[in-house]
GROMACS .gro file of C-alpha atoms in nm:
model
  366
    1MET     CA    1   0.000   0.000   0.000
    2ILE     CA    2   0.091   0.363  -0.050
    3ALA     CA    3   0.043   0.562   0.271
    4ASP     CA    4  -0.295   0.737   0.293
    5ASP     CA    5  -0.148   1.089   0.313
    6ILE     CA    6   0.078   1.030   0.010
    7TRP     CA    7  -0.210   0.876  -0.186
    8ALA     CA    8  -0.437   1.171  -0.106
    9LYS     CA    9  -0.178   1.413  -0.245
   10LEU     CA   10  -0.139   1.204  -0.561
   11LEU     CA   11  -0.517   1.209  -0.606
   12TRP     CA   12  -0.519   1.587  -0.574
   13ALA     CA   13  -0.239   1.616  -0.830
   14GLY     CA   14  -0.421   1.383  -1.070
   15LEU     CA   15  -0.744   1.581  -1.048
   16ASN     CA   16  -0.555   1.902  -1.131
   17VAL     CA   17  -0.336   1.787  -1.419
   18GLU     CA   18  -0.252   2.061  -1.670
   19LEU     CA   19  -0.083   2.054  -2.009
   20GLY     CA   20   0.243   2.201  -1.883
   21ASP     CA   21   0.287   1.927  -1.620
   22LEU     CA   22   0.449   1.692  -1.876
   23PRO     CA   23   0.716   1.887  -2.066
   24THR     CA   24   0.913   1.706  -2.337
   25ALA     CA   25   1.252   1.775  -2.492
   26ASP     CA   26   1.118   1.809  -2.848
   27GLY     CA   27   0.804   2.001  -2.748
   28ARG     CA   28   0.570   1.719  -2.847
   29THR     CA   29   0.338   1.559  -2.593
   30TYR     CA   30   0.005   1.383  -2.574
   31PRO     CA   31  -0.316   1.592  -2.563
   32VAL     CA   32  -0.402   1.700  -2.211
   33GLU     CA   33  -0.735   1.510  -2.233
   34LEU     CA   34  -0.547   1.186  -2.291
   35ILE     CA   35  -0.307   1.259  -2.005
   36ARG     CA   36  -0.595   1.333  -1.767
   37ALA     CA   37  -0.786   1.023  -1.874
   38ILE     CA   38  -0.492   0.784  -1.830
   39THR     CA   39  -0.396   0.953  -1.501
   40LEU     CA   40  -0.744   0.914  -1.348
   41THR     CA   41  -0.764   0.559  -1.483
   42TRP     CA   42  -0.452   0.474  -1.284
   43LEU     CA   43  -0.587   0.653  -0.973
   44PHE     CA   44  -0.941   0.510  -0.980
   45ALA     CA   45  -0.967   0.192  -1.190
   46GLY     CA   46  -0.750  -0.038  -0.981
   47GLN     CA   47  -0.625  -0.225  -1.290
   48ARG     CA   48  -0.279  -0.334  -1.404
   49SER     CA   49  -0.088  -0.103  -1.639
   50ASP     CA   50  -0.096  -0.349  -1.931
   51GLU     CA   51  -0.476  -0.378  -1.893
   52ILE     CA   52  -0.512   0.001  -1.889
   53ALA     CA   53  -0.309   0.020  -2.212
   54ARG     CA   54  -0.553  -0.227  -2.372
   55PHE     CA   55  -0.879  -0.047  -2.281
   56ARG     CA   56  -1.111  -0.010  -2.579
   57VAL     CA   57  -1.294   0.295  -2.710
   58GLY     CA   58  -1.644   0.287  -2.559
   59CYS     CA   59  -1.532   0.107  -2.242
   60ILE     CA   60  -1.736   0.349  -2.029
   61ARG     CA   61  -2.111   0.297  -1.986
   62TRP     CA   62  -2.367   0.467  -1.765
   63GLN     CA   63  -2.685   0.346  -1.600
   64HIS     CA   64  -2.947   0.493  -1.370
   65ASP     CA   65  -3.188   0.298  -1.149
   66GLY     CA   66  -3.053  -0.020  -1.305
   67LEU     CA   67  -3.135   0.094  -1.661
   68PRO     CA   68  -2.868   0.178  -1.920
   69ILE     CA   69  -2.830   0.536  -2.041
   70PRO     CA   70  -2.772   0.553  -2.421
   71GLY     CA   71  -2.434   0.686  -2.520
   72ASP     CA   72  -2.588   0.945  -2.753
   73SER     CA   73  -2.838   1.068  -2.492
   74GLY     CA   74  -2.852   1.445  -2.467
   75GLU     CA   75  -2.987   1.434  -2.112
   76VAL     CA   76  -2.779   1.557  -1.822
   77LEU     CA   77  -2.654   1.260  -1.619
   78ALA     CA   78  -2.838   1.207  -1.292
   79ARG     CA   79  -2.631   1.275  -0.984
   80ASP     CA   80  -2.659   0.912  -0.874
   81ALA     CA   81  -2.584   0.764  -1.219
   82VAL     CA   82  -2.355   0.460  -1.200
   83CYS     CA   83  -2.042   0.457  -1.415
   84LEU     CA   84  -1.940   0.113  -1.546
   85LEU     CA   85  -1.599   0.026  -1.691
   86ASP     CA   86  -1.551  -0.267  -1.930
   87VAL     CA   87  -1.219  -0.438  -1.862
   88PRO     CA   88  -1.076  -0.651  -2.146
   89THR     CA   89  -0.947  -1.006  -2.111
   90HIS     CA   90  -0.665  -0.985  -1.861
   91LYS     CA   91  -0.396  -1.174  -1.676
   92THR     CA   92  -0.620  -1.390  -1.458
   93GLY     CA   93  -0.954  -1.404  -1.635
   94THR     CA   94  -1.195  -1.306  -1.907
   95ALA     CA   95  -1.341  -0.961  -1.978
   96PHE     CA   96  -1.569  -0.821  -1.706
   97THR     CA   97  -1.746  -0.501  -1.604
   98LYS     CA   98  -1.697  -0.309  -1.280
   99PRO     CA   99  -1.836   0.013  -1.128
  100VAL     CA  100  -1.594   0.306  -1.102
  101ASP     CA  101  -1.608   0.667  -0.988
  102PRO     CA  102  -1.796   0.898  -1.228
  103LEU     CA  103  -1.488   1.125  -1.237
  104LEU     CA  104  -1.308   0.852  -1.429
  105GLY     CA  105  -1.598   0.809  -1.672
  106GLN     CA  106  -1.612   1.183  -1.739
  107ALA     CA  107  -1.236   1.203  -1.802
  108ILE     CA  108  -1.245   0.912  -2.048
  109GLU     CA  109  -1.545   1.056  -2.232
  110ALA     CA  110  -1.367   1.393  -2.255
  111TRP     CA  111  -1.074   1.218  -2.427
  112GLN     CA  112  -1.300   1.018  -2.657
  113ALA     CA  113  -1.468   1.344  -2.768
  114VAL     CA  114  -1.140   1.484  -2.907
  115ARG     CA  115  -0.960   1.158  -2.986
  116PRO     CA  116  -0.851   1.157  -3.355
  117ALA     CA  117  -0.955   0.859  -3.562
  118GLN     CA  118  -0.704   0.578  -3.525
  119PRO     CA  119  -0.666   0.260  -3.730
  120PRO     CA  120  -0.751  -0.068  -3.550
  121MET     CA  121  -0.444  -0.229  -3.395
  122LEU     CA  122  -0.358  -0.585  -3.304
  123ASP     CA  123  -0.417  -0.697  -2.946
  124SER     CA  124  -0.146  -0.953  -2.885
  125LYS     CA  125  -0.338  -1.085  -2.585
  126THR     CA  126  -0.648  -1.187  -2.782
  127GLY     CA  127  -0.516  -1.189  -3.138
  128GLU     CA  128  -0.788  -0.950  -3.257
  129TYR     CA  129  -0.781  -0.597  -3.400
  130ALA     CA  130  -0.934  -0.337  -3.172
  131ASP     CA  131  -0.981   0.038  -3.129
  132PHE     CA  132  -0.757   0.109  -2.832
  133LEU     CA  133  -0.867   0.397  -2.611
  134PHE     CA  134  -0.521   0.526  -2.531
  135ALA     CA  135  -0.375   0.565  -2.879
  136HIS     CA  136  -0.242   0.870  -3.066
  137ARG     CA  137  -0.084   0.922  -3.406
  138ALA     CA  138  -0.162   0.561  -3.494
  139ARG     CA  139   0.042   0.430  -3.200
  140ARG     CA  140  -0.072   0.287  -2.868
  141VAL     CA  141   0.041   0.445  -2.545
  142ALA     CA  142   0.307   0.211  -2.404
  143LYS     CA  143   0.215   0.012  -2.093
  144HIS     CA  144   0.525   0.157  -1.922
  145TYR     CA  145   0.403   0.515  -1.976
  146ILE     CA  146   0.236   0.527  -1.633
  147ASN     CA  147   0.558   0.426  -1.457
  148THR     CA  148   0.796   0.638  -1.663
  149ALA     CA  149   0.591   0.956  -1.710
  150ILE     CA  150   0.260   0.975  -1.521
  151ILE     CA  151   0.378   0.874  -1.172
  152PRO     CA  152   0.694   1.095  -1.172
  153MET     CA  153   0.480   1.388  -1.291
  154LEU     CA  154   0.224   1.334  -1.014
  155CYS     CA  155   0.497   1.306  -0.750
  156ARG     CA  156   0.651   1.636  -0.865
  157LYS     CA  157   0.315   1.811  -0.871
  158ALA     CA  158   0.210   1.673  -0.533
  159GLY     CA  159   0.547   1.744  -0.372
  160VAL     CA  160   0.599   1.386  -0.255
  161PRO     CA  161   0.898   1.155  -0.306
  162SER     CA  162   0.880   0.896  -0.582
  163ALA     CA  163   0.977   0.625  -0.334
  164ASP     CA  164   0.891   0.538   0.026
  165VAL     CA  165   0.995   0.277   0.281
  166ARG     CA  166   0.836   0.005   0.066
  167GLY     CA  167   1.023   0.108  -0.248
  168SER     CA  168   0.941   0.303  -0.562
  169ILE     CA  169   0.583   0.413  -0.628
  170THR     CA  170   0.482   0.196  -0.923
  171SER     CA  171   0.165   0.145  -1.123
  172HIS     CA  172   0.078  -0.180  -0.949
  173ARG     CA  173   0.092  -0.026  -0.602
  174ALA     CA  174  -0.217   0.179  -0.688
  175ARG     CA  175  -0.409  -0.147  -0.729
  176SER     CA  176  -0.307  -0.261  -0.381
  177THR     CA  177  -0.382   0.079  -0.229
  178ILE     CA  178  -0.730   0.109  -0.381
  179ALA     CA  179  -0.816  -0.249  -0.284
  180SER     CA  180  -0.708  -0.198   0.076
  181GLN     CA  181  -0.897   0.131   0.106
  182LEU     CA  182  -1.215  -0.032  -0.026
  183TYR     CA  183  -1.166  -0.318   0.223
  184ASN     CA  184  -1.112  -0.076   0.514
  185ALA     CA  185  -1.383   0.176   0.425
  186LYS     CA  186  -1.658   0.279   0.669
  187GLU     CA  187  -1.894   0.057   0.471
  188PRO     CA  188  -1.633  -0.189   0.341
  189MET     CA  189  -1.653  -0.426   0.049
  190THR     CA  190  -1.650  -0.791   0.146
  191LEU     CA  191  -1.362  -1.009   0.031
  192PHE     CA  192  -1.582  -1.170  -0.236
  193GLU     CA  193  -1.710  -0.834  -0.363
  194LEU     CA  194  -1.355  -0.709  -0.382
  195GLN     CA  195  -1.257  -1.026  -0.568
  196GLU     CA  196  -1.514  -0.949  -0.837
  197TRP     CA  197  -1.410  -0.584  -0.854
  198LEU     CA  198  -1.042  -0.670  -0.901
  199GLY     CA  199  -1.118  -0.949  -1.147
  200HIS     CA  200  -0.949  -1.226  -0.949
  201ARG     CA  201  -1.031  -1.591  -0.997
  202THR     CA  202  -1.002  -1.682  -0.630
  203PRO     CA  203  -1.044  -1.497  -0.298
  204GLU     CA  204  -0.695  -1.617  -0.202
  205ALA     CA  205  -0.549  -1.385  -0.466
  206THR     CA  206  -0.761  -1.097  -0.337
  207ALA     CA  207  -0.641  -1.155   0.019
  208HIS     CA  208  -0.292  -1.046  -0.088
  209TYR     CA  209  -0.435  -0.703  -0.177
  210ALA     CA  210  -0.696  -0.658   0.096
  211LYS     CA  211  -0.482  -0.567   0.393
  212ILE     CA  212  -0.649  -0.459   0.717
  213THR     CA  213  -0.515  -0.124   0.835
  214PRO     CA  214  -0.424  -0.066   1.203
  215ASN     CA  215  -0.715   0.180   1.239
  216THR     CA  216  -0.966  -0.075   1.111
  217LEU     CA  217  -0.816  -0.342   1.336
  218ALA     CA  218  -0.837  -0.107   1.635
  219ARG     CA  219  -1.205  -0.033   1.565
  220ALA     CA  220  -1.282  -0.402   1.528
  221TYR     CA  221  -1.103  -0.482   1.854
  222GLN     CA  222  -1.291  -0.206   2.036
  223ASP     CA  223  -1.625  -0.319   1.892
  224ALA     CA  224  -1.552  -0.676   2.002
  225GLY     CA  225  -1.562  -0.554   2.363
  226TYR     CA  226  -1.293  -0.791   2.491
  227PHE     CA  227  -1.218  -0.581   2.799
  228ALA     CA  228  -1.583  -0.511   2.878
  229ARG     CA  229  -1.668  -0.879   2.836
  230ASN     CA  230  -1.408  -0.996   3.085
  231VAL     CA  231  -1.428  -0.716   3.341
  232ARG     CA  232  -1.723  -0.567   3.524
  233THR     CA  233  -1.751  -0.304   3.798
  234ILE     CA  234  -1.913  -0.329   4.140
  235GLU     CA  235  -1.987  -0.049   4.384
  236VAL     CA  236  -1.768  -0.038   4.694
  237LEU     CA  237  -1.794   0.190   4.998
  238VAL     CA  238  -1.465   0.308   5.149
  239ASP     CA  239  -1.459   0.405   5.518
  240ARG     CA  240  -1.222   0.703   5.512
  241ASP     CA  241  -1.215   0.733   5.893
  242ALA     CA  242  -1.098   0.372   5.929
  243VAL     CA  243  -0.816   0.442   5.684
  244ALA     CA  244  -0.716   0.774   5.844
  245SER     CA  245  -0.722   0.640   6.202
  246GLY     CA  246  -0.510   0.335   6.122
  247ALA     CA  247  -0.790   0.090   6.200
  248ALA     CA  248  -0.761  -0.052   5.849
  249ALA     CA  249  -0.393  -0.130   5.910
  250ARG     CA  250  -0.494  -0.323   6.225
  251GLY     CA  251  -0.721  -0.549   6.019
  252GLU     CA  252  -1.056  -0.381   6.082
  253PRO     CA  253  -1.303  -0.355   5.789
  254TRP     CA  254  -1.258  -0.042   5.579
  255GLN     CA  255  -1.417  -0.128   5.244
  256TYR     CA  256  -1.764  -0.271   5.185
  257TYR     CA  257  -1.850  -0.439   4.854
  258ASP     CA  258  -2.215  -0.402   4.759
  259LEU     CA  259  -2.360  -0.748   4.691
  260GLY     CA  260  -2.711  -0.614   4.647
  261HIS     CA  261  -2.848  -0.812   4.938
  262GLY     CA  262  -2.561  -0.733   5.174
  263TRP     CA  263  -2.204  -0.616   5.219
  264CYS     CA  264  -1.876  -0.807   5.193
  265THR     CA  265  -1.574  -0.677   5.386
  266TYR     CA  266  -1.321  -0.924   5.244
  267THR     CA  267  -1.020  -0.712   5.135
  268PHE     CA  268  -0.934  -0.940   4.843
  269PHE     CA  269  -1.290  -0.959   4.716
  270GLU     CA  270  -1.181  -0.983   4.349
  271GLN     CA  271  -1.006  -1.312   4.433
  272CYS     CA  272  -1.303  -1.471   4.612
  273GLN     CA  273  -1.455  -1.758   4.415
  274HIS     CA  274  -1.791  -1.708   4.592
  275ARG     CA  275  -1.838  -1.341   4.501
  276MET     CA  276  -2.106  -1.414   4.238
  277ALA     CA  277  -2.291  -1.651   4.476
  278CYS     CA  278  -2.205  -1.534   4.826
  279ALA     CA  279  -2.191  -1.817   5.080
  280ARG     CA  280  -2.262  -1.577   5.372
  281CYS     CA  281  -1.932  -1.636   5.550
  282ASP     CA  282  -1.799  -1.424   5.840
  283PHE     CA  283  -1.711  -1.137   5.604
  284TYR     CA  284  -2.080  -1.099   5.508
  285THR     CA  285  -2.326  -0.850   5.658
  286PRO     CA  286  -2.694  -0.848   5.547
  287LYS     CA  287  -2.824  -0.508   5.441
  288ASP     CA  288  -3.143  -0.546   5.641
  289SER     CA  289  -2.950  -0.604   5.965
  290SER     CA  290  -2.890  -0.323   6.210
  291LYS     CA  291  -2.516  -0.340   6.140
  292GLY     CA  292  -2.572  -0.316   5.766
  293GLN     CA  293  -2.806  -0.019   5.804
  294LEU     CA  294  -2.556   0.151   6.033
  295GLN     CA  295  -2.282   0.112   5.773
  296GLU     CA  296  -2.495   0.275   5.503
  297ALA     CA  297  -2.581   0.564   5.736
  298LYS     CA  298  -2.218   0.666   5.797
  299ASP     CA  299  -2.137   1.009   5.651
  300ASN     CA  300  -1.768   0.932   5.605
  301LEU     CA  301  -1.821   0.667   5.340
  302GLN     CA  302  -1.693   0.732   4.988
  303LYS     CA  303  -1.860   0.552   4.698
  304MET     CA  304  -1.627   0.404   4.439
  305LEU     CA  305  -1.641   0.149   4.157
  306ALA     CA  306  -1.407  -0.149   4.166
  307ALA     CA  307  -1.326  -0.350   3.852
  308ILE     CA  308  -1.344  -0.727   3.888
  309PRO     CA  309  -1.238  -0.977   3.621
  310LEU     CA  310  -1.499  -1.247   3.557
  311THR     CA  311  -1.431  -1.617   3.510
  312ASP     CA  312  -1.600  -1.813   3.230
  313ASP     CA  313  -1.860  -1.946   3.473
  314GLU     CA  314  -1.935  -1.597   3.602
  315GLN     CA  315  -1.964  -1.458   3.248
  316ALA     CA  316  -2.214  -1.733   3.175
  317ALA     CA  317  -2.407  -1.644   3.489
  318VAL     CA  318  -2.423  -1.278   3.380
  319GLN     CA  319  -2.528  -1.360   3.024
  320ASP     CA  320  -2.739  -1.675   3.066
  321GLY     CA  321  -2.910  -1.606   3.398
  322GLN     CA  322  -3.035  -1.838   3.674
  323LEU     CA  323  -2.951  -2.172   3.511
  324ALA     CA  324  -2.584  -2.080   3.480
  325LEU     CA  325  -2.590  -1.936   3.833
  326ASP     CA  326  -2.727  -2.262   3.969
  327ARG     CA  327  -2.443  -2.451   3.799
  328LEU     CA  328  -2.197  -2.209   3.960
  329LEU     CA  329  -2.352  -2.269   4.302
  330GLY     CA  330  -2.318  -2.644   4.260
  331ARG     CA  331  -1.952  -2.615   4.163
  332LEU     CA  332  -1.875  -2.393   4.464
  333ALA     CA  333  -2.063  -2.602   4.722
  334ASP     CA  334  -1.742  -2.756   4.862
  335VAL     CA  335  -1.503  -2.468   4.791
  336PRO     CA  336  -1.383  -2.296   5.112
  337THR     CA  337  -1.492  -1.935   5.167
  338PRO     CA  338  -1.241  -1.664   5.268
  339ALA     CA  339  -1.346  -1.730   5.630
  340GLY     CA  340  -1.267  -2.102   5.597
  341PRO     CA  341  -1.590  -2.309   5.594
  342THR     CA  342  -1.749  -2.430   5.270
  343PRO     CA  343  -2.111  -2.339   5.179
  344HIS     CA  344  -2.215  -2.694   5.277
  345GLU     CA  345  -2.053  -2.651   5.616
  346LEU     CA  346  -2.219  -2.311   5.661
  347GLY     CA  347  -2.556  -2.478   5.598
  348HIS     CA  348  -2.692  -2.208   5.364
  349PRO     CA  349  -2.948  -2.313   5.100
  350PRO     CA  350  -2.814  -2.337   4.740
  351THR     CA  351  -2.962  -2.006   4.619
  352ALA     CA  352  -2.807  -1.669   4.547
  353THR     CA  353  -2.888  -1.318   4.435
  354MET     CA  354  -2.702  -1.187   4.130
  355LEU     CA  355  -2.427  -0.935   4.203
  356PRO     CA  356  -2.521  -0.576   4.105
  357ILE     CA  357  -2.236  -0.555   3.853
  358VAL     CA  358  -2.238  -0.334   3.545
  359GLU     CA  359  -2.046  -0.322   3.218
  360VAL     CA  360  -1.729  -0.122   3.194
  361ARG     CA  361  -1.768   0.171   2.952
  362GLN     CA  362  -1.442   0.317   2.825
  363GLY     CA  363  -1.394   0.659   2.673
  364ARG     CA  364  -1.552   0.996   2.739
  365GLY     CA  365  -1.924   1.022   2.789
  366ASP     CA  366  -2.151   1.274   2.619
   0.00000   0.00000   0.00000
């Protein structure tokens, strides 16, 4: 791929090509309409240079609402008219038709309007005589013309180097760049759609062109919600007086995790296997008890949110509900609580209330 900023400058240069941009030693040059047409073909068609050199007169067609627009129509083209480009038999397949930007269609039609009559010439690929689009003075434009003249001219006009860290800017690199941009667009082409657009026989060939950019990969990773899926937050009350007085250092409770139905004072709550289905061990205080109500009434408590990573079983309990929670309870029945006894030894019934945990939302809010 050519870097996005370099490619944008080359596009600007191509859209503003003028006659004086291609000086020659003997003063002779191609008509500016031909230069613009072949330049925009390289920038928009996504085809190989030898295929561009073999385009036929009349390769551009228009349609609107799925209906073809006659070439001799005097009507002004609708704004949403689709421009179709006929690509001749090529390296990997037969002739096919693809949609392209209307700017390309307009540039080619502008050249066809002033193109002098040329004799048919032999297409060595198919063995037939054809009216080649890019021909002048009874000679075809060489397939190397894009590399030797068009690209250096665009680089000079755009003020960019003719080579980057990946090497020289060549005609074929435009094909890779366009393919990757279509694959990474806001509404991207699928791999199979891109295969048809490029004219490949197999999606494996297209995969070499359709590279995922870091920005697209970052968006996909963010949308996948890996962090939010594996981490949730739970409200915790921090007793600032217990911290300031040193009581916390002596082992007295100083943080209270909100279980919905009660409070847990276990310091390493995020490591407790029973946090999703509290076994009511010695660290537990019911909310409806006098002690629980007294804790909530303290004016020195600071509300905070603590992030807790969820195990696979806990994720299932969050997403699948009571059935998964019951399975979690059964698995934890003989697992010791932070206080020591197991739920079976504590004699509590195998039921639980879901933790009041919420999803983690990253980024700035509205």
